[in-house]
Coordinates of C-alpha atoms in Angstrom, one line a residue:
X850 CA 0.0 0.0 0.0
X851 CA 3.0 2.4 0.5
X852 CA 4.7 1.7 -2.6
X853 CA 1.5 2.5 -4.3
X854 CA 1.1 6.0 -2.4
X855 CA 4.9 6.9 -3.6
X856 CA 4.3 5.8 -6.7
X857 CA 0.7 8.1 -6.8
X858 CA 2.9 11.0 -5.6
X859 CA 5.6 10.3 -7.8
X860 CA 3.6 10.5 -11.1
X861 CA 1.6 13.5 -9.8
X862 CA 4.9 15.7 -9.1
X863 CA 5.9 14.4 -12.7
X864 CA 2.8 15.7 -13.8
X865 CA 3.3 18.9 -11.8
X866 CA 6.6 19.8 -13.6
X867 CA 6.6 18.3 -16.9
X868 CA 2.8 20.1 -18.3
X869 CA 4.0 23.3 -17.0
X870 CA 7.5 23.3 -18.9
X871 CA 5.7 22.0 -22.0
X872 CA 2.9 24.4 -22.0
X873 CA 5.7 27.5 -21.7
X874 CA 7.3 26.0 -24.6
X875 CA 4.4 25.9 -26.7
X876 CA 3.2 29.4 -25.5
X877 CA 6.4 30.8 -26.9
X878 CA 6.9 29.2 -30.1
X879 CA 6.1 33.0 -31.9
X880 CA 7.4 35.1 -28.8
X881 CA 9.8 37.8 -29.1
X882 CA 13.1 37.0 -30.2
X883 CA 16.9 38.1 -28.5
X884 CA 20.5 37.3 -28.3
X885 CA 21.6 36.0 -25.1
X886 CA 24.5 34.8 -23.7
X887 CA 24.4 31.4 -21.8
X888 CA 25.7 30.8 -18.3
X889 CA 26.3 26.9 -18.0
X890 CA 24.6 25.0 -15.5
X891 CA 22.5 22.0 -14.6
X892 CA 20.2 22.7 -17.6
X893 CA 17.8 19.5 -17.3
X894 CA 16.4 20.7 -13.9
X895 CA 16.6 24.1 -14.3
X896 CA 19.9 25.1 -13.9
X897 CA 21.1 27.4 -16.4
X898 CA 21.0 30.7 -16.9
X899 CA 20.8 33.6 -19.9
X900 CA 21.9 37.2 -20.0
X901 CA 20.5 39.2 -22.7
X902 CA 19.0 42.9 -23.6
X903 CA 15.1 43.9 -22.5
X904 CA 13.8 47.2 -22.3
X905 CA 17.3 49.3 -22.1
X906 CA 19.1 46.9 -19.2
X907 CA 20.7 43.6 -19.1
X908 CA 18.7 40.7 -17.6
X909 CA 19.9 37.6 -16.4
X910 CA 17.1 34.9 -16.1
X911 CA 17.0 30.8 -15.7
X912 CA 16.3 28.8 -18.5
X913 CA 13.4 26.3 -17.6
X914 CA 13.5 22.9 -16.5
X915 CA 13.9 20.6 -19.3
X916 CA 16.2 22.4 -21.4
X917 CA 18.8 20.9 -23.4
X918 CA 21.6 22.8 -23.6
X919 CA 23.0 20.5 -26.8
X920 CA 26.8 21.8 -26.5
X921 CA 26.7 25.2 -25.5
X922 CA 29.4 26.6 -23.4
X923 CA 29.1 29.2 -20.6
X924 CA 29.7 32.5 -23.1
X925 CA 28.3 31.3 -25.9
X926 CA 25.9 33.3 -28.1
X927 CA 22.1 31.4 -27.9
X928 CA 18.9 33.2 -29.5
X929 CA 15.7 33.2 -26.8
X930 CA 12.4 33.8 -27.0
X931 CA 10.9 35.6 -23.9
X932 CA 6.9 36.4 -23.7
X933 CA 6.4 40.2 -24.1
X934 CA 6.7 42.2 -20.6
X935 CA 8.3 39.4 -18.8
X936 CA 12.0 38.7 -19.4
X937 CA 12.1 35.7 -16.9
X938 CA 9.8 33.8 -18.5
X939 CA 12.1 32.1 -21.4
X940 CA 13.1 29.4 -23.3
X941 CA 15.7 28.7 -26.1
X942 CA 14.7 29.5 -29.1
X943 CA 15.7 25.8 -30.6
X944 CA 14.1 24.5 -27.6
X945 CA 10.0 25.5 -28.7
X946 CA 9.9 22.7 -31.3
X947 CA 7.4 20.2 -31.0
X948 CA 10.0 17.4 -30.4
X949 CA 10.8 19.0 -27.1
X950 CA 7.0 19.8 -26.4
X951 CA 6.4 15.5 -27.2
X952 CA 9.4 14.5 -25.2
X953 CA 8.4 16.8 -22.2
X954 CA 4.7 15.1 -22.3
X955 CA 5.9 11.4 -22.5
X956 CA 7.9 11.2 -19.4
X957 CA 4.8 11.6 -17.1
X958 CA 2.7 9.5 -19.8
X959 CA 5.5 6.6 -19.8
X960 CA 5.3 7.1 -15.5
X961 CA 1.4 6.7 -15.8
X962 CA 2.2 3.4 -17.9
X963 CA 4.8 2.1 -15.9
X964 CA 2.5 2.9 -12.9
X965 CA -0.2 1.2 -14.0
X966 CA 1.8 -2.0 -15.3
X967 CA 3.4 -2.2 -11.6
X968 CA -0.3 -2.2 -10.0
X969 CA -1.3 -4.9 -11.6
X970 CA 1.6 -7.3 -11.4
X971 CA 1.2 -6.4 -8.0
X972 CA -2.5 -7.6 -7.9
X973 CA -2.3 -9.9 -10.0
X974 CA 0.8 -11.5 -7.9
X975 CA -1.2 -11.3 -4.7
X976 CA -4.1 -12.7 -6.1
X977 CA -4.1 -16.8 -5.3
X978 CA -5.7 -19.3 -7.5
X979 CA -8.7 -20.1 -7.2
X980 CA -8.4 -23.9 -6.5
X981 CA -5.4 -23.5 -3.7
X982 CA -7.6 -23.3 -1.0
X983 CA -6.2 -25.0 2.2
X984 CA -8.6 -27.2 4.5
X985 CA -8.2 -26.4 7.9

């Protein structure tokens, strides 16, 4: 019964993270463009970091979770895309496709699966045949 309370939590905290990273990707796909310069970091869970030009001053803001930094150093030259009025909410630019949007999805659909497929070995391990009843 515990396992299948971590595993509930589990999935719903991959839920919790995964929809919202996908859904800012998405929402940015034809956001304002910049050139940015990238601050290495643990990019995957959120890590990394961007400095570029917004309204006259230089903002630094985190990348979201998910991102793939595919090779960039800390100094290189990235393009963003950034929703209008709000520099800290970002993604790379190469980062809105709909590859990144699928992948970003499947990781709490694969943990629904996976949940699901561990229930029921589970039940169906517990469960004892019907003719094994012992006489007492």
């Amino acid at each position: 019964m515990l396992g299948a309370v971590a595993a509930l939590v589990l999935l719903a905290a991959s839920y919790a993270v995964f929809f919202p990273a996908a859904w800012l990707r998405t929402e940015l796909r034809g956001a304002e463009r910049a050139e940015a310069t990238f601050h290495t970091g643990r990019c995957v869970v959120g890590g990394c970091r961007v400095t570029f030009p917004f309204a006259g001053e230089r903002v630094t803001a985190r990348l979201p979770f998910g991102t793939r930094a595919r090779g960039h150093a800390d100094g290189d030259t990235v393009e963003v895309r950034h929703a209008p009025g709000d520099p800290r909410r970002l993604v790379l630019a190469e980062d809105t496709g709909r590859g990144t949007v699928a992948a970003l999805l499947a990781v709490p659909g694969g943990a629904t699966v996976l949940t699901l497929l561990a229930a029921a070995v589970h039940v169906r391990r517990d469960r004892r045949p019907e003719g094994s009843a012992e006489a007492v």
